Structures are given as structure tokens and as C-alpha cells.
Amino acid sequence: MAHDRVHLNVGGKHFVTSRTTLANAGRGSMLAAVIDENWQLVPDIASNELFIDRNPAYFTVLLDLLRTGELHIPPGMLEKPLYREAEYYGILDHVKAARKGPLNGNRLDCVASISGRATGDGTAIRASPDGGCCVAHGSMVHVYDWLMEEKTPLTLDYVNVNDVGFLSPNRVVICTGERENGAGGMASFNTKTGKIEHKFQVVHDGESKNFTAAALASNDIHVYASCRGRSYEYGVGTWDQITGRQVTFLYEGPGRPLGDACKMQWLPRTNLLLVANLFPSSDHCFITLLDSRTKGKVWSWTDVALRGTADEKIVMDTVAMEECSTVCVVNQFDNLGFIDMRTNNQGVRWSHRYQPSKISEAEERCYSKLACSGSQLFSSKNDSVYVFCSPDWDASKGVQTARLRRKEGGAISDISVGGDRLFVLHNEEDVFDVWETPGPSQIVDIY
């Protein structure tokens, strides 16, 4: 009907569309303002057209996306400017949804390989919630947006980075070691400006203490980090993300080694914090689930009883699959193990996928790393990532369903999942790969 039509003039080209189509842009978008009675823009009186001073060629593609839900980009059109136009109109999420689907480990394509900036010392890679990532290189952190364009590098004044993670697409928090001059600890940075937002402090008896921040995790409100210092600062600290102030500090106790933890993970469904001491920072593995509300331990597992027995295995990495109520571990032989989170002191169900090798090799090569997404488990070994899926939510019954491998890059030193992407950091050539599931639109590679 005529009253449903909307006349637009974009950069001198005339468009006629419907209010229904523009409504697909979603509330809060620039295009929604055209039809919102509270924010409706005033058209030209003579032509009855609303003028938008933007490139009409890109608008043609974006309007078709709103009409069909599919993204079709003509040959020769530059795609990064198209995405910037989509951001202007407030429909970048629509473009992302059309370009890549939800993460499916069985249908992943390698869409990009990014060369590092510091050869051979890439130590950690972390995914951003919007599909970007950051890579720790010694005392530097390089941050990339979802288009894999690098932002301002973060330099830590020659203090080695122990862990790094995203608080939001534009905020990262970095853990570092302590130096004699007192530098180190943990701080959050604005990735757009490269400047420090907060330097998190450990306060004991009203005094700020120097400390080393090892591993970290976060939720929507708080930041958590394992801390060790020169006196009382051994445990897990909690800080407010907005103010940067310490909320609480959970000190170590008997059977609860927390300060040397090298892996932490927030579990949103149960509001629990996984804290793990792993090789090589610890001779024994201790995995603990903490309730931040009661400041107490609700579940734990350790391999102390296994040492010196035929079942001795060194745990190298761990991840909690909350949907499966399972803590997954991997040992020095690249065997996967599964522990039931619902039962304390439960044994490990090991899967023997590979022939054992010398235990000493755990110190000589890139050992396996774990990541998960829902009921999908990702495990690296040498230069490949293996995907395991379980149809009945029992992770220990999962079977290998895919193997992801590139011909170049060398052994894998770290992996991370987030923003519907899998990121794989290689050690020998200091390259990281971006894997994603193709979306419904058939478009060419953007990189």
C-alpha cells in the first residue's frame, strides 16, 4: 500500500522500499529512525524523499540484505567499506549473521591466516565476543577486530604477559609478572586508544601489595585473577570491572592452592569459577570450582593420588563443559580425560587416542590445548585441531567428528573459541588462523 512505502535518496540515487523492510533493521538502528514515529526524519517537502548522504552502491547491497536475509556482493565491490557502511546504518550484526553461521566444528573453513608481529614467541590467543581476537607476544598484546584489522598494540614495558582476556570488544584485561621495581600485576586497557583504564590492586590490611597475576577470568560484572605475592597475597582476587576496585580476596587454605593457577574459567550457568593448577607451573594438578557468593570450594579434583602409580598422567590443560556437567583434561600423551562435575573425588575416564611417549617431552613441545563451545570439544595436537561431539550431552561418549589442519604454520601453541569462531595460534611461524562456519550467503573471502 502507498502509505507503507518509503522514498529514499541515497547519494543521488532514488530507492523505494517498505516500512516493513526497514523495520528488519531492528530498533536502535539508523534506518529504524526513518519509520519510528518518535524519531522519524523529515523528508524533503518537494520530492517527499529522505536524503541520506552515503554511497548508493553499498546501500543497494544492504537494502537487499534487509529484504531477503542474504548477502550478495557484486564482483569488484570492496567489502570492508561495505561493512563500514553497515555499521553506519546500524545493521552490522545482520551482515555478520549472513556471512557466518553459528560455530559448527564439523563445517569449519579457514577464512584467514594472520602473520604475527614477533616471530616465535606467541604465547596465548584469546577470542573476543564479537569475533575479533588478541594475541600475546612476550610483553606485547596485539588486538584485532572481527575484520582482522589490527588495533593499537599494547606494550607492557618488557613485563611478560601471563594471561589476557576480553571484558568487551573494546576492553581487554592483561595479567603480568612482578618486577623488582613494583611493576606488574593486572590492568585493563581500551583497545581503541591503547590506554590503561584501571590498574587493579591487591589490598591487604589497607595497603596495596605488589603481586604477580597468573590466570584470569571474567563475567559481566567482575574480573577474577589468581595472584601470588611476597607475603600474604596468595589466592584469587575479585575486582569490579567498572570501578577497578577490589571486591574480595579469597586466600589459599589447606588443599586449596589458588595463587599459582594457570587456567581459570567462569561458568555462567552455575555462577562458579574454575581454578586450575597445571604443569609446568605446578608438580600436581589441582582443579577447583569456587562459589564466588559463599567464597567456598564446592568441587575439587587432584592427581596427587595418581603420582607414582601405573595411572600417572600429567595434566596439561583443562576446560569445563558446563552443558555436559564435565571437566575435560588432556595429559602429556594427548589423551583426553573426563571428570563428572556432579561428584567430588571422581575418577578420570581417559580416552587413549595415541601411543604414549616420554613424559619429559611435555617440556619440549607444544602440548595439547582445549576449548569448547556448547557440547563441542576442541583439542589441539601438533599441527591439528580435533573436534569431538556428543549427541547425548555425555562428553565422555563424544567421538571425533573432524580434523582441522593447515599445511603451513607448524605446531599449535594455543586455541580459543568465541564470537562464533575458532582461533588457532601456531608456534613455529607465529601465525594464527581464523576458522568459521559459512553462513547462508555465498560471498567471496574478505581477507
C-alpha positions as a printed NumPy array, in Angstrom:
array([[  0.   ,   0.   ,   0.   ],
       [  1.067,   3.556,  -0.685],
       [  1.278,   4.563,   2.974],
       [  3.705,   1.667,   3.577],
       [  6.155,   2.969,   1.001],
       [  9.274,   4.888,   1.984],
       [ 11.141,   7.025,  -0.561],
       [ 14.88 ,   7.436,  -0.019],
       [ 17.555,   9.375,  -1.876],
       [ 20.943,   7.875,  -1.077],
       [ 23.795,   9.861,  -2.577],
       [ 21.6  ,  10.968,  -5.516],
       [ 20.06 ,   7.555,  -6.286],
       [ 16.362,   7.006,  -5.632],
       [ 15.106,   3.996,  -3.673],
       [ 11.574,   2.934,  -2.857],
       [ 11.123,   0.376,  -0.104],
       [  8.602,  -0.518,   2.585],
       [  8.358,   0.256,   6.264],
       [  8.341,  -3.499,   6.851],
       [ 11.722,  -3.893,   5.164],
       [ 13.28 ,  -1.045,   7.131],
       [ 11.825,  -2.499,  10.327],
       [ 14.02 ,  -5.546,   9.719],
       [ 16.993,  -3.348,  10.571],
       [ 15.92 ,  -3.534,  14.203],
       [ 15.234,  -0.925,  16.846],
       [ 18.158,   1.33 ,  17.589],
       [ 19.455,   1.299,  14.025],
       [ 19.742,   4.436,  11.938],
       [ 17.257,   3.014,   9.431],
       [ 14.712,   2.383,  12.193],
       [ 14.674,   6.141,  12.792],
       [ 13.174,   6.584,   9.332],
       [  9.95 ,   4.842,  10.365],
       [  9.908,   5.398,  14.133],
       [  7.192,   7.904,  14.999],
       [  9.307,   9.273,  17.851],
       [ 12.456,   9.702,  15.764],
       [ 11.123,   9.844,  12.207],
       [ 13.313,  12.003,   9.98 ],
       [ 11.664,  14.737,   7.902],
       [ 11.693,  14.137,   4.116],
       [ 12.193,  16.848,   1.516],
       [  8.861,  18.621,   1.02 ],
       [  9.136,  18.893,  -2.762],
       [ 10.219,  15.341,  -3.562],
       [  8.859,  13.577,  -0.457],
       [ 12.209,  11.807,  -0.25 ],
       [ 14.512,  11.409,   2.697],
       [ 18.069,  12.272,   1.675],
       [ 20.966,  10.2  ,   3.065],
       [ 24.417,  11.379,   2.065],
       [ 26.075,   7.971,   1.626],
       [ 27.324,   5.761,  -1.193],
       [ 24.292,   4.292,  -3.065],
       [ 26.161,   1.225,  -4.364],
       [ 26.722,  -0.135,  -0.868],
       [ 23.199,   0.799,   0.195],
       [ 21.824,  -1.314,  -2.665],
       [ 23.521,  -4.407,  -1.246],
       [ 22.434,  -3.661,   2.331],
       [ 18.823,  -2.988,   1.335],
       [ 18.748,  -6.333,  -0.474],
       [ 20.043,  -7.953,   2.718],
       [ 17.122,  -6.49 ,   4.679],
       [ 14.694,  -7.705,   2.036],
       [ 15.991, -11.259,   1.612],
       [ 18.196, -12.019,   4.613],
       [ 21.008, -12.9  ,   2.197],
       [ 24.213, -11.026,   1.479],
       [ 25.145, -10.891,  -2.216],
       [ 28.162,  -8.746,  -3.042],
       [ 28.784,  -7.866,  -6.717],
       [ 32.19 ,  -8.755,  -8.194],
       [ 34.682,  -5.946,  -7.772],
       [ 32.963,  -4.356,  -4.77 ],
       [ 35.288,  -3.731,  -1.831],
       [ 33.862,  -5.485,   1.196],
       [ 35.475,  -3.684,   4.116],
       [ 33.899,  -0.346,   3.066],
       [ 30.593,  -2.218,   2.815],
       [ 30.925,  -3.317,   6.427],
       [ 31.707,   0.23 ,   7.494],
       [ 28.524,   1.36 ,   5.733],
       [ 26.607,  -1.379,   7.533],
       [ 27.976,  -0.078,  10.823],
       [ 26.782,   3.437,   9.918],
       [ 23.259,   2.175,   9.252],
       [ 23.301,   0.079,  12.424],
       [ 22.952,  -3.302,  10.72 ],
       [ 26.437,  -4.755,  11.095],
       [ 25.016,  -7.672,  13.1  ],
       [ 22.834,  -8.532,  10.097],
       [ 25.923,  -8.68 ,   7.9  ],
       [ 27.765, -10.911,  10.359],
       [ 24.802, -13.276,  10.632],
       [ 24.571, -13.585,   6.853],
       [ 28.304, -14.007,   6.418],
       [ 28.936, -16.712,   9.016],
       [ 26.703, -19.131,  10.832],
       [ 26.817, -20.442,  14.417],
       [ 30.029, -22.295,  15.203],
       [ 29.837, -25.871,  13.958],
       [ 33.072, -27.781,  14.396],
       [ 32.152, -30.182,  11.6  ],
       [ 31.739, -27.438,   8.989],
       [ 34.607, -25.055,   9.69 ],
       [ 36.546, -23.259,   6.969],
       [ 39.858, -21.434,   7.45 ],
       [ 38.978, -17.919,   6.299],
       [ 42.18 , -16.119,   7.283],
       [ 45.802, -16.638,   8.317],
       [ 47.415, -13.66 ,  10.018],
       [ 51.184, -13.334,  10.408],
       [ 52.424, -12.415,  13.86 ],
       [ 54.496,  -9.379,  14.749],
       [ 57.104, -11.091,  16.928],
       [ 58.463, -14.295,  15.446],
       [ 58.199, -17.419,  17.544],
       [ 57.032, -16.078,  20.907],
       [ 53.255, -16.057,  20.502],
       [ 52.152, -17.426,  23.877],
       [ 48.37 , -17.024,  24.04 ],
       [ 45.405, -16.242,  21.825],
       [ 42.006, -15.149,  23.136],
       [ 38.73 , -14.688,  21.26 ],
       [ 36.59 , -11.587,  21.548],
       [ 32.795, -11.884,  21.952],
       [ 32.28 , -10.075,  18.626],
       [ 34.586, -12.322,  16.57 ],
       [ 37.867, -10.462,  16.994],
       [ 40.859, -11.709,  18.982],
       [ 44.076, -10.748,  20.72 ],
       [ 47.481, -12.434,  20.739],
       [ 50.103, -12.143,  23.486],
       [ 53.675, -11.917,  22.194],
       [ 56.084, -11.798,  25.117],
       [ 55.487,  -8.347,  26.616],
       [ 53.088,  -7.172,  23.894],
       [ 49.444,  -7.818,  23.082],
       [ 48.181,  -7.366,  19.525],
       [ 44.433,  -6.825,  19.191],
       [ 42.364,  -7.488,  16.051],
       [ 38.759,  -6.572,  15.301],
       [ 36.353,  -9.013,  13.628],
       [ 37.681,  -7.976,  10.197],
       [ 41.168,  -8.92 ,  11.401],
       [ 42.364,  -5.328,  11.202],
       [ 44.923,  -4.661,  13.927],
       [ 44.217,  -2.016,  16.536],
       [ 46.774,  -0.111,  18.612],
       [ 49.312,  -2.636,  20.009],
       [ 49.537,  -2.766,  23.798],
       [ 53.081,  -2.604,  25.208],
       [ 53.761,  -3.777,  28.775],
       [ 57.234,  -2.236,  29.255],
       [ 59.094,  -5.539,  28.872],
       [ 56.992,  -7.365,  31.503],
       [ 55.903, -10.78 ,  30.24 ],
       [ 52.187, -11.36 ,  29.753],
       [ 50.816, -14.339,  31.694],
       [ 47.205, -14.142,  30.53 ],
       [ 44.857, -11.833,  28.645],
       [ 41.119, -11.701,  28.059],
       [ 38.297,  -9.521,  26.771],
       [ 35.863,  -7.679,  29.022],
       [ 34.079,  -6.342,  25.921],
       [ 35.028,  -5.979,  22.242],
       [ 36.835,  -2.728,  23.106],
       [ 38.308,  -3.646,  26.506],
       [ 40.946,  -6.193,  27.448],
       [ 42.496,  -7.094,  30.783],
       [ 46.1  ,  -8.275,  30.975],
       [ 47.926, -10.237,  33.706],
       [ 51.686,  -9.808,  34.068],
       [ 54.534, -10.824,  36.344],
       [ 56.017,  -8.741,  39.132],
       [ 59.337,  -6.923,  38.816],
       [ 61.716,  -5.57 ,  41.438],
       [ 60.541,  -2.011,  40.827],
       [ 56.963,  -2.984,  41.641],
       [ 55.625,  -3.005,  38.094],
       [ 53.344,  -5.844,  37.084],
       [ 50.031,  -7.143,  38.303],
       [ 46.904,  -6.62 ,  36.227],
       [ 45.336,  -3.78 ,  34.233],
       [ 42.503,  -3.165,  31.778],
       [ 43.034,  -1.304,  28.506],
       [ 40.855,   0.477,  25.979],
       [ 41.692,  -1.24 ,  22.689],
       [ 40.638,   1.784,  20.619],
       [ 43.073,   4.159,  22.313],
       [ 45.6  ,   1.713,  23.73 ],
       [ 45.41 ,   3.472,  27.113],
       [ 45.057,   1.978,  30.596],
       [ 41.599,   2.235,  32.139],
       [ 42.271,   0.627,  35.52 ],
       [ 45.243,  -0.857,  37.282],
       [ 43.845,  -3.498,  39.604],
       [ 45.457,  -3.639,  43.026],
       [ 45.622,  -6.252,  45.761],
       [ 44.913,  -4.592,  49.1  ],
       [ 45.844,  -6.295,  52.379],
       [ 45.313,  -4.587,  55.76 ],
       [ 44.63 ,  -1.33 ,  53.934],
       [ 47.886,  -1.394,  51.957],
       [ 48.433,  -2.09 ,  48.26 ],
       [ 50.747,  -5.029,  47.62 ],
       [ 52.928,  -5.979,  44.671],
       [ 51.855,  -9.236,  43.08 ],
       [ 52.039, -11.452,  40.025],
       [ 48.751, -12.091,  38.234],
       [ 48.811, -15.52 ,  36.596],
       [ 45.453, -16.565,  35.101],
       [ 42.227, -14.623,  34.775],
       [ 38.518, -14.963,  34.039],
       [ 35.583, -12.564,  33.966],
       [ 31.807, -12.262,  33.839],
       [ 29.602,  -9.258,  33.121],
       [ 30.408,  -7.595,  36.464],
       [ 33.679,  -8.855,  37.898],
       [ 37.245,  -9.758,  36.939],
       [ 38.949, -12.694,  38.66 ],
       [ 42.666, -13.462,  38.78 ],
       [ 44.975, -15.882,  40.544],
       [ 47.575, -13.876,  42.46 ],
       [ 50.823, -14.528,  44.249],
       [ 52.993, -12.008,  46.054],
       [ 55.802, -11.744,  48.555],
       [ 53.753, -12.086,  51.733],
       [ 50.003, -12.725,  52.087],
       [ 48.879, -12.222,  48.517],
       [ 48.288, -15.863,  47.557],
       [ 44.808, -16.636,  46.298],
       [ 42.111, -15.405,  43.929],
       [ 41.183, -11.744,  43.753],
       [ 37.874, -10.269,  42.596],
       [ 37.573,  -6.749,  41.174],
       [ 34.715,  -4.605,  39.928],
       [ 35.032,  -4.063,  36.16 ],
       [ 33.619,  -0.53 ,  36.214],
       [ 35.45 ,   0.982,  39.176],
       [ 38.54 ,  -1.244,  39.195],
       [ 38.255,  -1.661,  42.963],
       [ 38.96 ,  -4.917,  44.753],
       [ 35.725,  -6.581,  45.873],
       [ 37.156,  -9.522,  47.772],
       [ 40.216, -11.746,  48.02 ],
       [ 39.978, -15.48 ,  48.648],
       [ 43.175, -16.628,  50.332],
       [ 44.672, -20.068,  49.952],
       [ 43.912, -22.705,  52.535],
       [ 44.819, -26.34 ,  53.142],
       [ 44.243, -28.341,  49.978],
       [ 43.301, -25.203,  48.084],
       [ 46.276, -23.932,  46.055],
       [ 44.934, -20.932,  44.163],
       [ 47.678, -18.345,  43.726],
       [ 49.669, -20.323,  41.16 ],
       [ 46.671, -21.214,  38.986],
       [ 47.429, -21.005,  35.277],
       [ 43.887, -21.645,  33.962],
       [ 40.635, -20.03 ,  35.066],
       [ 37.157, -20.155,  33.545],
       [ 33.858, -18.537,  34.514],
       [ 30.83 , -20.856,  34.34 ],
       [ 27.755, -18.641,  33.769],
       [ 25.047, -21.263,  34.299],
       [ 26.155, -22.227,  37.79 ],
       [ 27.942, -18.979,  38.739],
       [ 31.062, -20.949,  39.577],
       [ 34.723, -20.207,  38.927],
       [ 37.07 , -22.943,  37.734],
       [ 40.625, -22.537,  39.056],
       [ 43.279, -24.989,  37.877],
       [ 46.95 , -25.509,  38.784],
       [ 48.605, -27.313,  35.884],
       [ 52.01 , -28.45 ,  34.642],
       [ 54.547, -26.86 ,  34.319],
       [ 53.713, -24.256,  36.982],
       [ 52.754, -26.995,  39.441],
       [ 54.04 , -30.523,  40.082],
       [ 50.495, -31.718,  40.701],
       [ 47.204, -30.789,  39.114],
       [ 44.544, -29.202,  41.308],
       [ 41.168, -28.322,  39.767],
       [ 38.727, -26.433,  41.96 ],
       [ 35.249, -24.966,  41.478],
       [ 34.67 , -21.925,  43.676],
       [ 31.346, -20.311,  44.56 ],
       [ 32.014, -16.583,  44.496],
       [ 28.897, -15.926,  46.569],
       [ 29.945, -18.082,  49.537],
       [ 33.695, -17.767,  48.86 ],
       [ 33.937, -21.505,  49.287],
       [ 35.041, -24.583,  47.395],
       [ 32.147, -26.644,  46.045],
       [ 34.05 , -29.22 ,  43.979],
       [ 37.638, -30.32 ,  43.514],
       [ 39.868, -32.904,  41.867],
       [ 43.592, -33.597,  42.072],
       [ 46.013, -36.102,  40.577],
       [ 48.139, -36.389,  43.731],
       [ 46.994, -39.946,  44.415],
       [ 47.91 , -41.   ,  40.863],
       [ 51.557, -39.967,  41.024],
       [ 53.922, -42.893,  41.289],
       [ 51.283, -45.363,  40.074],
       [ 50.687, -47.035,  36.73 ],
       [ 47.945, -44.489,  36.038],
       [ 50.257, -41.497,  36.479],
       [ 49.465, -38.851,  33.892],
       [ 50.475, -35.197,  33.835],
       [ 47.504, -32.912,  33.208],
       [ 48.472, -30.179,  30.745],
       [ 45.196, -28.31 ,  30.186],
       [ 41.56 , -28.348,  31.266],
       [ 38.201, -26.872,  30.3  ],
       [ 34.734, -27.192,  31.834],
       [ 31.848, -28.18 ,  29.545],
       [ 29.026, -26.831,  31.66 ],
       [ 26.238, -28.165,  29.436],
       [ 27.659, -31.678,  29.885],
       [ 28.473, -31.27 ,  33.616],
       [ 32.001, -32.371,  32.762],
       [ 35.524, -31.141,  33.36 ],
       [ 37.761, -32.209,  30.471],
       [ 41.512, -32.632,  30.833],
       [ 44.347, -33.58 ,  28.491],
       [ 47.595, -35.235,  29.531],
       [ 51.157, -35.346,  28.265],
       [ 50.253, -38.229,  25.93 ],
       [ 47.48 , -36.106,  24.316],
       [ 44.843, -38.381,  25.855],
       [ 41.544, -36.782,  26.798],
       [ 40.077, -37.341,  30.245],
       [ 36.584, -36.635,  31.556],
       [ 35.573, -35.895,  35.161],
       [ 31.97 , -35.635,  36.384],
       [ 31.369, -32.203,  37.955],
       [ 28.43 , -33.561,  39.953],
       [ 30.554, -35.889,  42.108],
       [ 33.553, -34.952,  44.26 ],
       [ 36.751, -37.017,  44.079],
       [ 35.511, -38.723,  40.928],
       [ 37.986, -40.689,  38.859],
       [ 39.02 , -39.771,  35.323],
       [ 37.713, -41.607,  32.28 ],
       [ 40.682, -41.493,  29.898],
       [ 40.489, -41.933,  26.161],
       [ 43.641, -43.477,  24.734],
       [ 43.802, -41.95 ,  21.304],
       [ 47.573, -42.01 ,  20.81 ],
       [ 50.558, -44.12 ,  21.746],
       [ 52.332, -42.885,  24.911],
       [ 55.601, -41.05 ,  24.545],
       [ 58.231, -39.929,  27.026],
       [ 56.889, -37.793,  29.845],
       [ 59.89 , -35.45 ,  29.513],
       [ 58.622, -34.429,  26.081],
       [ 55.916, -32.417,  27.841],
       [ 58.566, -29.772,  28.379],
       [ 59.927, -29.942,  24.835],
       [ 56.929, -29.444,  22.562],
       [ 53.666, -27.554,  22.236],
       [ 51.368, -29.611,  24.404],
       [ 47.666, -30.005,  23.683],
       [ 45.189, -27.224,  24.467],
       [ 41.433, -27.475,  24.993],
       [ 38.486, -25.243,  24.158],
       [ 34.754, -25.859,  23.998],
       [ 31.536, -24.453,  22.591],
       [ 28.364, -25.985,  23.99 ],
       [ 28.718, -29.748,  23.553],
       [ 31.606, -29.416,  21.077],
       [ 35.122, -30.042,  22.37 ],
       [ 38.232, -28.843,  20.509],
       [ 41.616, -30.41 ,  21.272],
       [ 44.889, -29.498,  19.585],
       [ 47.7  , -31.937,  18.877],
       [ 50.852, -30.988,  16.984],
       [ 49.61 , -29.051,  13.913],
       [ 45.933, -30.109,  14.024],
       [ 42.762, -29.423,  15.98 ],
       [ 40.439, -32.365,  16.593],
       [ 36.701, -31.835,  17.068],
       [ 34.664, -34.079,  19.358],
       [ 30.867, -34.028,  19.58 ],
       [ 28.495, -35.888,  21.883],
       [ 24.871, -36.368,  20.812],
       [ 23.551, -37.202,  24.294],
       [ 25.298, -34.498,  26.377],
       [ 27.76 , -37.03 ,  27.784],
       [ 31.158, -35.584,  26.889],
       [ 32.973, -38.824,  27.696],
       [ 30.994, -40.54 ,  24.908],
       [ 31.983, -37.926,  22.348],
       [ 33.534, -39.117,  19.131],
       [ 35.999, -37.397,  16.847],
       [ 33.988, -35.81 ,  14.047],
       [ 36.517, -33.559,  12.311],
       [ 40.201, -32.719,  12.   ],
       [ 41.248, -29.164,  11.199],
       [ 44.675, -28.685,   9.698],
       [ 46.61 , -26.266,   7.519],
       [ 49.717, -27.274,   5.614],
       [ 51.731, -24.333,   6.959],
       [ 52.207, -22.857,  10.401],
       [ 53.837, -25.616,  12.409],
       [ 52.814, -26.895,  15.826],
       [ 49.871, -25.303,  17.639],
       [ 50.628, -23.446,  20.864],
       [ 47.117, -22.232,  21.777],
       [ 43.465, -22.23 ,  20.676],
       [ 40.429, -20.157,  21.641],
       [ 36.713, -20.096,  20.8  ],
       [ 34.449, -17.029,  20.772],
       [ 32.282, -14.879,  18.525],
       [ 31.328, -17.999,  16.506],
       [ 34.968, -18.501,  15.539],
       [ 37.844, -20.799,  16.379],
       [ 41.277, -19.169,  16.605],
       [ 44.418, -21.289,  16.277],
       [ 47.86 , -19.916,  17.164],
       [ 50.837, -21.676,  15.573],
       [ 54.248, -21.6  ,  17.19 ],
       [ 56.903, -22.129,  14.538],
       [ 55.817, -19.402,  12.133],
       [ 53.927, -17.339,  14.715],
       [ 50.784, -17.338,  12.573],
       [ 47.207, -17.588,  13.754],
       [ 44.311, -18.976,  11.741],
       [ 40.656, -17.966,  11.817],
       [ 38.109, -20.765,  11.356],
       [ 34.388, -20.16 ,  10.99 ],
       [ 31.214, -21.862,   9.763],
       [ 29.959, -20.476,   6.424],
       [ 26.667, -18.613,   6.597],
       [ 23.727, -18.869,   4.178],
       [ 25.177, -16.234,   1.824],
       [ 27.662, -17.226,  -0.852],
       [ 30.233, -14.438,  -0.833],
       [ 33.908, -14.243,  -1.611],
       [ 36.645, -14.217,   1.025],
       [ 37.02 , -10.831,   2.739],
       [ 40.727, -11.099,   3.519]])
